[in-house]
Coordinates of C-alpha atoms in Angstrom, one line a residue:
M389 CA 22.3 27.9 27.8
E390 CA 19.7 29.7 25.8
A391 CA 17.4 32.2 27.6
K392 CA 14.3 30.2 26.6
I393 CA 15.6 27.1 28.3
I394 CA 16.3 29.0 31.5
W395 CA 12.8 30.5 31.5
L396 CA 11.4 27.1 30.8
F397 CA 13.1 25.6 33.8
V398 CA 12.0 28.5 36.0
F399 CA 8.3 28.3 35.1
V400 CA 8.2 24.5 35.2
A401 CA 9.9 24.5 38.6
L402 CA 7.3 27.0 40.0
Y403 CA 4.4 25.1 38.5
W404 CA 5.6 21.7 39.8
A405 CA 6.3 23.2 43.2
Y406 CA 2.6 24.3 43.3
C407 CA 1.5 20.7 42.3
I408 CA 3.7 19.2 45.1
L409 CA 2.4 21.6 47.7
S410 CA -1.2 20.8 46.7
G411 CA -0.4 17.1 47.1
V412 CA 1.0 17.7 50.6
K413 CA -2.1 19.8 51.5
G414 CA -4.4 17.1 50.2
S415 CA -2.6 14.4 52.2
I416 CA -3.0 16.3 55.4
G417 CA -6.8 16.7 54.8
A418 CA -7.4 13.1 53.6
R419 CA -8.4 11.5 56.9
T420 CA -10.8 8.9 55.6
A421 CA -11.0 6.8 52.5
S422 CA -13.8 9.1 51.2
D423 CA -11.6 12.1 51.6
Y424 CA -8.8 10.5 49.6
L425 CA -10.8 8.7 46.9
L426 CA -13.7 11.2 46.4
A427 CA -12.5 14.4 48.0
G428 CA -15.1 13.8 50.7
R429 CA -17.8 14.3 48.1
R430 CA -17.2 18.0 48.6
I431 CA -15.7 19.3 45.4
S432 CA -17.0 22.9 45.1
P433 CA -18.9 24.0 42.0
S434 CA -16.2 26.4 40.8
V435 CA -13.5 23.8 41.1
F436 CA -15.7 21.1 39.5
V437 CA -16.4 23.3 36.5
L438 CA -12.7 24.1 35.9
A439 CA -11.3 20.8 36.8
T440 CA -13.7 18.7 34.7
T441 CA -13.2 20.9 31.7
A442 CA -9.4 20.5 32.0
V443 CA -9.6 16.7 32.5
S444 CA -12.0 16.3 29.6
F445 CA -9.8 18.0 27.0
S446 CA -6.3 18.0 28.5
G447 CA -3.6 18.8 26.1
W448 CA -4.2 16.4 23.3
I449 CA -6.4 18.9 21.5
L450 CA -3.6 21.5 21.5
M451 CA -0.9 19.0 20.5
A452 CA -2.8 17.0 17.9
Q453 CA -5.5 19.1 16.2
P454 CA -3.5 21.9 14.6
G455 CA -1.1 19.4 13.0
M456 CA -4.1 17.5 11.6
V457 CA -5.6 20.6 10.2
H458 CA -2.3 21.4 8.6
A459 CA -2.0 17.9 7.1
D460 CA -5.5 17.2 6.0
G461 CA -7.3 20.6 6.0
L462 CA -10.7 21.6 7.4
P463 CA -12.1 18.1 7.8
Y464 CA -9.9 17.9 10.9
A465 CA -11.2 21.3 12.1
Y466 CA -14.2 19.3 13.3
L467 CA -12.2 18.1 16.3
P468 CA -13.2 21.2 18.3
F469 CA -16.7 19.9 18.2
C470 CA -15.5 17.6 21.0
A471 CA -16.3 20.7 23.2
I472 CA -19.9 19.7 22.6
V473 CA -20.0 16.0 22.1
V474 CA -17.8 15.2 25.1
P475 CA -19.9 17.0 27.7
F476 CA -23.1 15.7 26.0
T477 CA -22.2 12.4 27.6
G478 CA -22.0 14.1 31.0
L479 CA -25.3 15.7 30.3
L480 CA -26.9 12.3 29.8
F481 CA -25.4 10.6 32.9
F482 CA -23.8 13.0 35.5
K483 CA -27.0 14.2 37.3
R484 CA -28.6 10.7 37.5
Q485 CA -25.4 9.1 38.7
W486 CA -25.0 11.8 41.3
I487 CA -28.5 11.2 42.6
I488 CA -27.8 7.4 42.8
G489 CA -24.4 7.9 44.3
K490 CA -25.6 10.3 46.9
R491 CA -28.4 8.0 48.0
F492 CA -26.4 4.8 48.2
G493 CA -22.9 6.1 48.9
F494 CA -21.3 4.5 45.9
V495 CA -17.6 5.4 45.3
T496 CA -17.0 3.8 41.9
P497 CA -19.3 3.0 39.0
G498 CA -18.3 -0.7 39.5
E499 CA -20.0 -0.6 42.9
M500 CA -23.1 1.1 41.4
L501 CA -23.5 -1.3 38.6
S502 CA -22.6 -4.4 40.7
Y503 CA -25.4 -3.5 43.1
Y504 CA -27.9 -2.7 40.4
F505 CA -27.3 -5.9 38.4
R506 CA -26.3 -8.0 41.4
S507 CA -23.2 -9.1 39.4
G508 CA -19.6 -9.4 40.3
A509 CA -18.7 -9.9 36.6
I510 CA -19.8 -6.3 35.7
R511 CA -17.6 -5.0 38.5
L512 CA -14.6 -6.8 36.9
L513 CA -15.4 -5.5 33.5
V514 CA -15.6 -1.9 34.8
V515 CA -12.1 -2.4 36.3
L516 CA -10.9 -3.7 32.9
V517 CA -12.4 -0.6 31.1
A518 CA -10.7 1.7 33.6
L519 CA -7.4 0.1 32.9
V520 CA -7.6 -0.1 29.1
F521 CA -8.8 3.5 29.1
S522 CA -6.4 5.0 31.6
V523 CA -3.1 3.3 30.7
P524 CA -2.9 4.1 26.9
Y525 CA -4.5 7.5 27.3
L526 CA -1.9 8.5 30.0
A527 CA 0.9 7.0 27.9
V528 CA 0.0 9.3 25.0
L529 CA 0.0 12.3 27.3
L530 CA 3.3 11.4 28.9
R531 CA 4.9 10.9 25.5
A532 CA 3.6 14.1 24.2
A533 CA 4.9 16.0 27.2
G534 CA 8.3 14.3 26.9
F535 CA 8.5 15.3 23.2
L536 CA 7.5 18.9 23.9
V537 CA 10.2 19.2 26.5
H538 CA 12.7 17.6 24.1
V539 CA 11.8 20.1 21.4
L540 CA 11.8 23.2 23.6
T541 CA 15.2 22.4 25.2
D542 CA 16.8 21.8 21.8
G543 CA 17.5 18.2 22.6
L544 CA 19.1 19.0 26.0
L545 CA 16.6 16.7 27.6
S546 CA 15.6 13.5 26.0
V547 CA 11.9 12.5 25.4
D548 CA 12.3 9.8 28.1
A549 CA 13.7 12.3 30.6
G550 CA 10.7 14.6 30.0
M551 CA 8.3 11.7 30.4
W552 CA 9.8 10.5 33.6
G553 CA 10.1 14.0 35.1
L554 CA 6.4 14.6 34.5
A555 CA 5.5 11.1 35.8
V556 CA 7.3 11.5 39.0
V557 CA 5.6 14.8 39.8
L558 CA 2.2 13.4 38.8
F559 CA 2.6 10.4 41.0
F560 CA 3.7 12.4 44.0
Y561 CA 0.8 14.8 44.2
V562 CA -1.8 12.2 43.1
A563 CA -0.6 9.6 45.5
A564 CA -0.2 12.1 48.4
G565 CA -3.4 14.2 48.0
G566 CA -5.9 12.0 46.2
L567 CA -8.8 13.4 44.2
R568 CA -8.9 16.6 46.2
A569 CA -5.4 17.6 45.1
V570 CA -6.1 16.5 41.6
A571 CA -9.2 18.6 41.4
E572 CA -7.5 21.7 42.9
V573 CA -4.5 21.5 40.6
A574 CA -6.8 20.8 37.6
A575 CA -8.7 24.0 38.2
V576 CA -5.5 26.0 37.7
Q577 CA -4.6 23.8 34.8
C578 CA -7.9 24.7 33.1
I579 CA -7.0 28.4 33.3
L580 CA -3.6 27.7 31.9
L581 CA -5.0 25.6 29.1
A582 CA -7.4 28.3 28.0
A583 CA -4.9 31.1 28.4
G584 CA -2.3 29.1 26.4
L585 CA -4.7 28.4 23.6
V586 CA -5.8 32.1 23.3
I587 CA -2.2 33.4 23.4
V588 CA -0.8 30.9 20.9
G589 CA -3.8 31.4 18.6
G590 CA -3.3 35.1 18.6
L591 CA 0.4 34.8 18.0
A592 CA -0.3 32.3 15.1
L593 CA -2.7 34.8 13.6
H594 CA -0.1 37.5 13.7
E595 CA 2.5 35.1 12.2
I596 CA 0.2 34.2 9.4
G597 CA -0.5 37.8 8.5
G598 CA -4.1 38.4 9.7
W599 CA -7.6 37.0 9.2
T600 CA -7.6 37.1 5.4
A601 CA -4.4 35.3 5.1
L602 CA -5.7 32.7 7.7
A603 CA -8.8 32.0 5.5
Q604 CA -6.6 31.5 2.5
D605 CA -4.0 29.3 4.3
V606 CA -6.4 27.1 6.2
G607 CA -8.6 26.7 3.2
L608 CA -6.4 26.3 0.1
A609 CA -2.8 25.8 1.3
A610 CA -3.3 23.3 4.1
G611 CA -0.4 20.8 3.9
S612 CA 1.5 22.9 1.3
D613 CA 3.6 26.0 1.1
T614 CA 1.7 27.1 -2.0
A615 CA -2.0 27.1 -3.0
L616 CA -3.2 23.7 -4.1
A617 CA -4.5 23.0 -7.6
P618 CA -8.3 23.4 -7.8
E619 CA -9.0 19.7 -8.1
A620 CA -6.9 19.0 -4.9
A621 CA -8.2 22.0 -2.9
G622 CA -11.6 20.3 -2.3
Q623 CA -9.8 17.5 -0.4
H624 CA -8.8 20.2 2.2
T625 CA -12.0 22.3 2.3
A626 CA -14.8 19.7 2.1
L627 CA -15.6 16.2 3.4
P628 CA -15.5 13.5 0.8
R629 CA -18.9 12.5 -0.5
S630 CA -18.6 8.7 -0.3
I631 CA -17.8 5.9 2.1
L632 CA -14.7 3.8 1.2
L633 CA -15.3 0.1 1.1
G634 CA -12.1 -0.7 2.9
S635 CA -10.2 0.4 5.9
G636 CA -10.5 4.0 7.0
G637 CA -7.8 6.2 8.3
S638 CA -9.0 9.7 9.0
F639 CA -11.9 12.2 8.8
A640 CA -10.5 13.3 5.5
A641 CA -10.6 9.8 4.1
G642 CA -13.9 8.6 5.6
G643 CA -16.4 11.4 5.2
G644 CA -19.5 11.8 7.3
V645 CA -19.8 8.3 8.7
M646 CA -16.2 8.4 9.9
L647 CA -16.8 11.8 11.4
L648 CA -19.9 10.7 13.3
T649 CA -18.4 7.5 14.7
A650 CA -15.1 9.2 15.6
M651 CA -17.1 11.8 17.5
L652 CA -18.9 8.9 19.2
A653 CA -15.5 7.7 20.3
L654 CA -14.8 11.0 21.9
M655 CA -18.0 10.7 23.9
G656 CA -16.3 7.8 25.6
I657 CA -14.2 10.2 27.5
Q658 CA -16.9 11.2 30.0
A659 CA -18.5 7.7 29.8
A660 CA -15.3 6.2 31.2
P661 CA -15.3 5.1 34.9
A662 CA -13.1 8.1 35.9
F663 CA -15.9 10.6 35.2
S664 CA -18.5 8.6 37.1
M665 CA -16.3 9.1 40.2
W666 CA -16.0 12.8 39.4
A667 CA -19.8 13.0 39.4
F668 CA -20.0 11.2 42.7
A669 CA -17.4 13.5 44.2
S670 CA -19.2 16.8 43.4
R671 CA -20.8 18.5 46.3
D672 CA -24.1 18.8 44.4
P673 CA -25.2 18.8 40.7
A674 CA -25.2 22.6 40.5
P675 CA -22.0 22.8 38.5
F676 CA -22.9 20.2 35.9
A677 CA -24.9 22.5 33.6
P678 CA -22.4 25.4 33.7
Q679 CA -19.5 23.1 32.9
Q680 CA -21.3 21.4 30.0
V681 CA -22.9 24.5 28.4
W682 CA -20.7 27.6 29.2
A683 CA -17.2 26.4 30.2
S684 CA -17.0 23.6 27.6
A685 CA -19.4 24.1 24.7
L686 CA -19.3 27.9 24.6
V687 CA -15.9 29.1 25.8
L688 CA -13.6 26.2 25.0
G689 CA -15.5 25.5 21.8
I690 CA -14.9 28.8 20.2
I691 CA -11.3 28.9 21.4
L692 CA -10.6 25.5 19.9
L693 CA -12.4 26.4 16.6
L694 CA -10.3 29.5 16.1
A695 CA -7.0 28.7 17.7
G696 CA -6.8 25.2 16.2
A697 CA -7.2 26.6 12.7
M698 CA -4.8 29.4 13.3
L699 CA -2.1 27.0 14.5
G700 CA -2.9 24.6 11.7
A701 CA -2.3 27.2 9.1
I702 CA 1.3 27.7 10.2
G703 CA 2.2 24.1 10.6
G704 CA 5.3 22.5 9.3
P705 CA 5.7 19.1 7.8
P706 CA 2.7 16.9 8.7
N707 CA 2.5 13.5 10.3
Q708 CA 5.2 14.1 12.9
E709 CA 5.3 12.6 16.4
A710 CA 3.2 14.1 19.1
G711 CA 5.0 17.2 20.3
A712 CA 6.4 18.1 16.9
T713 CA 3.3 20.1 16.3
P714 CA 2.5 23.6 15.1
A715 CA 2.2 24.7 18.7
A716 CA 5.8 23.6 19.4
Q717 CA 7.0 25.1 16.2
L718 CA 5.4 28.4 17.0
L719 CA 7.0 28.4 20.4
D720 CA 10.4 27.7 18.8
L721 CA 9.9 30.7 16.4
M722 CA 9.2 32.9 19.4
S723 CA 12.2 31.9 21.4
A724 CA 14.5 34.7 20.3
A725 CA 12.1 37.6 20.8
W726 CA 10.1 36.4 23.9
P727 CA 12.0 33.7 25.7
W728 CA 10.0 34.2 28.9
L729 CA 6.7 33.8 27.1
V730 CA 8.0 30.5 25.6
G731 CA 8.6 29.2 29.1
L732 CA 5.1 30.3 30.3
L733 CA 3.3 28.8 27.3
A734 CA 5.3 25.6 27.7
V735 CA 4.0 25.3 31.2
C736 CA 0.5 25.9 29.9
A737 CA 0.9 23.0 27.5
L738 CA 2.4 20.8 30.2
A739 CA -0.4 21.7 32.6
A740 CA -3.0 20.8 29.9
L741 CA -1.3 17.4 29.3
Q742 CA -0.9 16.7 33.1
A743 CA -4.6 17.4 34.0
A744 CA -6.1 14.3 32.4
G745 CA -3.1 12.2 33.4
A746 CA -3.5 13.0 37.1
A747 CA -7.3 12.4 37.0
Y748 CA -7.0 9.0 35.4
M749 CA -4.2 7.9 37.7
S750 CA -6.3 8.8 40.8
T751 CA -9.6 7.3 39.7
A752 CA -8.1 4.1 38.2
G753 CA -6.2 3.6 41.5
G754 CA -9.5 4.1 43.4
T755 CA -11.2 1.6 41.1
I756 CA -8.5 -1.0 41.6
T757 CA -8.8 -0.4 45.3
R758 CA -12.5 -0.6 45.8
D759 CA -13.7 -2.9 43.0
L760 CA -10.8 -5.4 42.8
I761 CA -8.6 -5.7 45.9
R762 CA -11.1 -4.6 48.6
H763 CA -14.1 -6.3 47.1
F764 CA -12.6 -9.7 46.3
F765 CA -9.6 -10.0 48.7
V766 CA -9.7 -7.6 51.7
P767 CA -13.4 -6.7 52.3
A768 CA -12.8 -5.3 55.8
A769 CA -10.0 -3.0 54.8
G770 CA -10.0 0.2 56.9
Y771 CA -9.3 3.8 55.9
G772 CA -5.5 3.5 56.1
V773 CA -5.4 0.3 54.0
Q774 CA -7.7 1.8 51.4
K775 CA -5.6 4.9 51.1
L776 CA -2.4 2.8 50.8
L777 CA -4.0 0.6 48.1
G778 CA -5.2 3.7 46.2
R779 CA -1.6 5.1 46.2
L780 CA -0.2 1.7 45.1
G781 CA -2.8 1.6 42.4
A782 CA -1.9 5.0 41.1
G783 CA 1.8 3.8 41.0
V784 CA 0.8 0.7 39.0
I785 CA -1.1 2.9 36.5
V786 CA 1.8 5.3 35.9
L787 CA 4.4 2.5 35.6
L788 CA 2.3 0.7 33.0
S789 CA 1.8 3.9 31.1
L790 CA 5.5 4.6 31.0
V791 CA 6.1 1.1 29.7
V792 CA 3.6 1.6 27.0
A793 CA 4.9 5.0 26.1
T794 CA 8.4 3.7 25.9
T795 CA 7.8 0.5 24.0
S796 CA 4.9 1.5 21.7
T797 CA 6.0 4.7 20.1
D798 CA 5.0 3.7 16.6
T799 CA 1.4 2.9 17.6
L800 CA 1.0 5.2 20.6
V801 CA -1.5 7.6 18.9
Q802 CA -3.5 4.6 17.8
L803 CA -3.6 3.3 21.3
G804 CA -4.9 6.7 22.5
G805 CA -7.8 6.4 20.0
L806 CA -8.4 2.8 21.2
A807 CA -8.7 4.0 24.8
V808 CA -11.7 6.4 24.1
A809 CA -13.3 3.7 21.9
Y810 CA -13.2 1.4 24.9
G811 CA -14.7 4.1 27.2
V812 CA -17.8 4.5 25.0
Q813 CA -18.6 0.8 25.6
M814 CA -19.9 1.8 29.1
F815 CA -23.0 3.4 27.4
P816 CA -25.4 0.4 27.6
A817 CA -24.5 -0.2 31.3
L818 CA -25.0 3.4 32.2
I819 CA -28.2 3.6 30.2
A820 CA -29.6 0.6 32.0
A821 CA -28.8 2.0 35.5
C822 CA -30.0 5.6 34.7
Y823 CA -32.8 5.1 32.1
W824 CA -33.9 1.6 30.9
P825 CA -34.7 -1.0 33.6
W826 CA -35.6 -3.7 31.0
L827 CA -31.9 -4.1 30.0
K828 CA -31.0 -7.3 31.8
R829 CA -27.8 -8.2 33.6
Q830 CA -26.9 -11.0 31.2
G831 CA -27.3 -8.8 28.2
V832 CA -25.4 -5.9 29.5
V833 CA -22.5 -8.0 30.8
L834 CA -22.2 -10.0 27.6
G835 CA -22.7 -6.9 25.5
L836 CA -19.9 -5.0 27.2
L837 CA -17.5 -7.9 26.7
I838 CA -18.4 -8.3 23.0
G839 CA -18.1 -4.5 22.6
L840 CA -14.6 -4.5 23.9
I841 CA -13.6 -7.3 21.7
A842 CA -15.2 -5.6 18.6
V843 CA -13.3 -2.4 19.3
T844 CA -10.0 -4.3 19.4
L845 CA -10.7 -6.2 16.2
T846 CA -11.7 -3.1 14.3
D847 CA -9.1 -0.7 15.6
M848 CA -5.9 -2.7 15.9
P849 CA -6.6 -6.1 14.5
S850 CA -2.8 -6.7 14.4
L851 CA -2.9 -6.9 18.2
V852 CA -4.5 -10.3 17.9
G853 CA -2.8 -11.3 14.7
I854 CA -5.6 -10.4 12.3
D855 CA -5.0 -8.1 9.3
A856 CA -7.8 -9.2 7.0
W857 CA -9.8 -6.0 7.1
G858 CA -7.4 -3.3 8.4
R859 CA -8.2 -0.5 10.8
W860 CA -11.7 1.0 10.9
P861 CA -13.4 -1.2 8.2
W862 CA -15.8 0.6 5.8
T863 CA -14.5 3.9 7.3
I864 CA -16.5 3.3 10.5
H865 CA -14.5 4.1 13.7
A866 CA -13.9 1.2 16.1
A867 CA -16.1 2.9 18.7
G868 CA -19.0 2.6 16.3
W869 CA -18.4 -1.0 15.6
G870 CA -18.0 -1.8 19.3
L871 CA -21.1 0.1 20.4
V872 CA -23.3 -1.4 17.7
C873 CA -22.2 -4.9 18.7
N874 CA -22.5 -4.1 22.3
L875 CA -26.1 -2.7 22.0
A876 CA -27.2 -5.5 19.7
V877 CA -26.1 -8.2 22.1
A878 CA -27.5 -6.3 25.1
L879 CA -30.9 -5.9 23.5
L880 CA -31.1 -9.4 22.1
V881 CA -30.0 -11.2 25.3
S882 CA -32.2 -9.0 27.5
A883 CA -35.2 -9.9 25.4
L884 CA -34.5 -13.6 25.9
T885 CA -33.7 -13.5 29.7
R886 CA -35.4 -12.5 32.9
D887 CA -34.3 -10.8 36.1
D888 CA -35.9 -8.9 39.0
I889 CA -37.1 -5.7 37.4
D890 CA -39.0 -4.8 40.6
R891 CA -35.7 -4.7 42.5
K892 CA -34.0 -2.6 39.9
M893 CA -36.8 -0.1 40.1
E894 CA -35.2 1.1 43.4
F895 CA -32.8 3.1 41.2
H896 CA -35.4 4.3 38.6
N897 CA -38.0 5.4 41.2
L898 CA -35.3 7.4 43.0
V899 CA -34.3 9.1 39.7
A900 CA -37.9 9.7 38.8
Q901 CA -38.5 11.3 42.2
H902 CA -35.6 13.8 41.8
A903 CA -35.0 14.2 38.1
A904 CA -38.5 13.9 36.5
L905 CA -39.7 16.8 34.4
P906 CA -42.9 18.8 35.4
P907 CA -45.9 18.0 33.3
E908 CA -45.7 21.2 31.3
R909 CA -42.2 20.3 30.1
R910 CA -42.8 16.7 29.3
K911 CA -44.4 17.7 26.0
L912 CA -41.0 18.9 25.0
I913 CA -39.3 15.5 25.2
A914 CA -40.0 14.7 21.5
A915 CA -38.7 18.1 20.5
A916 CA -35.5 17.5 22.5
W917 CA -34.9 14.2 20.8
I918 CA -35.4 15.8 17.4
V919 CA -33.1 18.7 18.1
A920 CA -30.3 16.4 19.4
L921 CA -30.5 13.9 16.6
A922 CA -30.7 16.7 13.9
W923 CA -27.6 18.4 15.4
F924 CA -25.6 15.2 15.4
L925 CA -26.7 14.4 11.8
F926 CA -25.8 17.7 10.3
A927 CA -23.1 19.0 12.6
V928 CA -20.9 15.9 13.0
G929 CA -22.6 13.3 10.8
P930 CA -23.3 12.5 7.1
G931 CA -25.3 15.7 6.8
A932 CA -22.1 17.7 7.3
L933 CA -21.1 16.8 3.8
I934 CA -23.3 19.6 2.5
G935 CA -21.4 22.1 4.6
G936 CA -18.5 22.2 2.2
W937 CA -20.7 23.2 -0.7
I938 CA -23.9 24.9 0.3
L939 CA -22.3 28.1 1.5
G940 CA -20.0 28.4 -1.5
H941 CA -17.8 26.3 -3.7
P942 CA -14.8 25.0 -1.8
N943 CA -12.4 25.5 -4.8
E944 CA -13.6 29.0 -5.7
P945 CA -12.8 31.6 -3.0
V946 CA -14.8 34.3 -4.8
T947 CA -18.0 32.4 -3.8
W948 CA -17.0 32.2 -0.1
T949 CA -19.3 34.0 2.4
F950 CA -17.4 36.5 4.6
D951 CA -14.2 35.3 2.8
L952 CA -14.4 32.0 4.8
P953 CA -14.1 28.5 3.4
P954 CA -17.7 27.1 3.3
L955 CA -16.9 24.1 5.6
W956 CA -15.3 26.4 8.2
L957 CA -18.4 28.7 8.2
W958 CA -20.6 25.6 8.5
Q959 CA -18.6 24.5 11.5
L960 CA -18.9 27.9 13.2
L961 CA -22.7 27.9 12.5
F962 CA -23.2 24.5 14.0
W963 CA -20.9 25.2 16.9
A964 CA -23.4 28.1 17.8
L965 CA -26.4 25.8 17.3
G966 CA -24.6 23.2 19.4
V967 CA -24.3 25.6 22.3
A968 CA -28.0 26.4 22.0
M969 CA -28.8 22.7 22.0
M970 CA -26.8 22.1 25.1
W971 CA -28.5 25.0 26.9
F972 CA -31.9 23.7 25.9
L973 CA -31.2 20.2 27.1
A974 CA -29.3 21.1 30.3
Y975 CA -31.5 23.9 31.5
V976 CA -34.9 23.8 29.8
M977 CA -35.1 19.9 29.9
R978 CA -33.3 20.0 33.3
M979 CA -30.9 17.2 32.4
A980 CA -28.1 18.8 34.3
T981 CA -29.7 21.1 36.9
A982 CA -29.8 20.5 40.6
P983 CA -32.8 18.5 41.9
E984 CA -35.6 20.6 43.4
T985 CA -35.8 18.2 46.4
A986 CA -32.9 17.1 48.5
V987 CA -31.5 13.6 48.0
E988 CA -31.2 11.9 51.5
P989 CA -28.3 9.4 51.8
L990 CA -29.0 6.1 53.4
A991 CA -26.0 6.7 55.6
D992 CA -24.1 9.8 56.5
D993 CA -21.0 8.2 57.9
F994 CA -18.5 6.7 55.5
A995 CA -18.0 3.7 57.8
E996 CA -21.8 3.0 57.6
I997 CA -21.7 3.3 53.8
D998 CA -18.8 0.8 53.8
A999 CA -20.7 -1.6 55.9
R1000 CA -23.7 -1.3 53.4
Q1001 CA -21.3 -1.9 50.5
R1002 CA -20.0 -5.1 52.1
S1003 CA -23.6 -6.3 52.3
Y1004 CA -23.9 -5.9 48.5
R1005 CA -21.1 -8.3 47.7
Q1006 CA -22.1 -11.1 45.4

């Protein structure tokens, strides 16, 4: 057996032993349903910052982005902007959801929205979103992990064996320890993810031959062993200037509109029900701003921008299955000289993949428990029953994910994209509860349903036997189609219907009491809107088209500033501006800082909260 395989087994065994022990520890401490489902609402600031960052980005960015850069060039180097657009969703909603959850004792977003709208239908739709988000997303992560193990063991272990091994460990520590175990393990996984990215990025830069060679490779030779012809090079160093009147396929094909709507899809990660539960579980809002600005936008953003391009420049043949990525190829190249480092970095990659999987298993299991089984069938379920149901729910999620990962290998990556597009359909409902009381129950419920249907019809129409327009018509991502339809229906139906706005003001008055800006800062609200809209337009929208040309000609390296392709320099510039924007919104506009006055819960004891929840049933 090769040395690298021995080291791989050693490091994986040590890492999985830590996961299992964390699950046992969490099980011992989970005395109540709140302890199990929400970590007792006591996730510490440091753990929240690290764990949420790991769950938000997991391992898909390490496994997917470098291969995309290699195949299609710098247009795919926009993916690291997820370090800004993903936490932007949390910036909009986390603080306000925490205030509401603290006051009323909500455990799931389904409970919050059901109480706010007095609707059982919205609760069922939230469960549906949790399932269609968690199952395909987890399936992608499991398949990627299985393929990575298969590659690194030189075929000794099959892809399915790797998947099932990871799934068993995931299920054990999630089912045993609940959200507390997930959070504590994810904090370590975040460190492993960042360390792995930095190390493989540095090794890739060394393998390429230094910074100058990197600029040349990622700019002119992406997807080829030799420099591209001038007329072809622009395809890899600039976004296309037009929208295709047909089905889209990638950033490289779709230009600025595709880029903007694809980034909108990624915003669905923190809009998904799982992250509402993470917001409820935090001890206080203090870690929200540090996670969104410093851990995600600043640190992870620059790591992804640099490491992704470095790995993309050394990639092998494009369009391979998940796991057959530049990262895996680099590890294979290192196996002879540093077999122990291969084992360590493989664990970093597995930890990154596992972080999100564990979180979605735990929260989806909790959603099934509270919003489906307990609410509709066993309303008086005690702590023990709720914990049992949460464990069974996690088991259902992982089994469904394994079935999808095994039977849908040809469309698995597409299903992962479909998942985040479903997640962003939660926006109108969250906006209603946190910002706009005039969005009515009928409009939001019907809008959410129409949005989910629109996503399906424009992302994978073949699922329902329709192939008339293909995937992503007019090069607009399915998330964009879904959200436009969702909002249009919500606004129109809300304008034509009536409900009890005075009752709903219970939420909005509470938020205004604890999250309102002081008078001297309210005059900055218009500026904040302008800053945010301008950044999205020029950083990840149609305005980004000029980035490939204004700082030099993409096909003429002699015109490049600092010897960098213009589009990459534009990306680095707007990454820095994005960090500044996040700081301004989070701290100056106080969208993610702790309230200055304490939020008093209506009940301190979880049993009292449960009793109140039963009184909300519709």
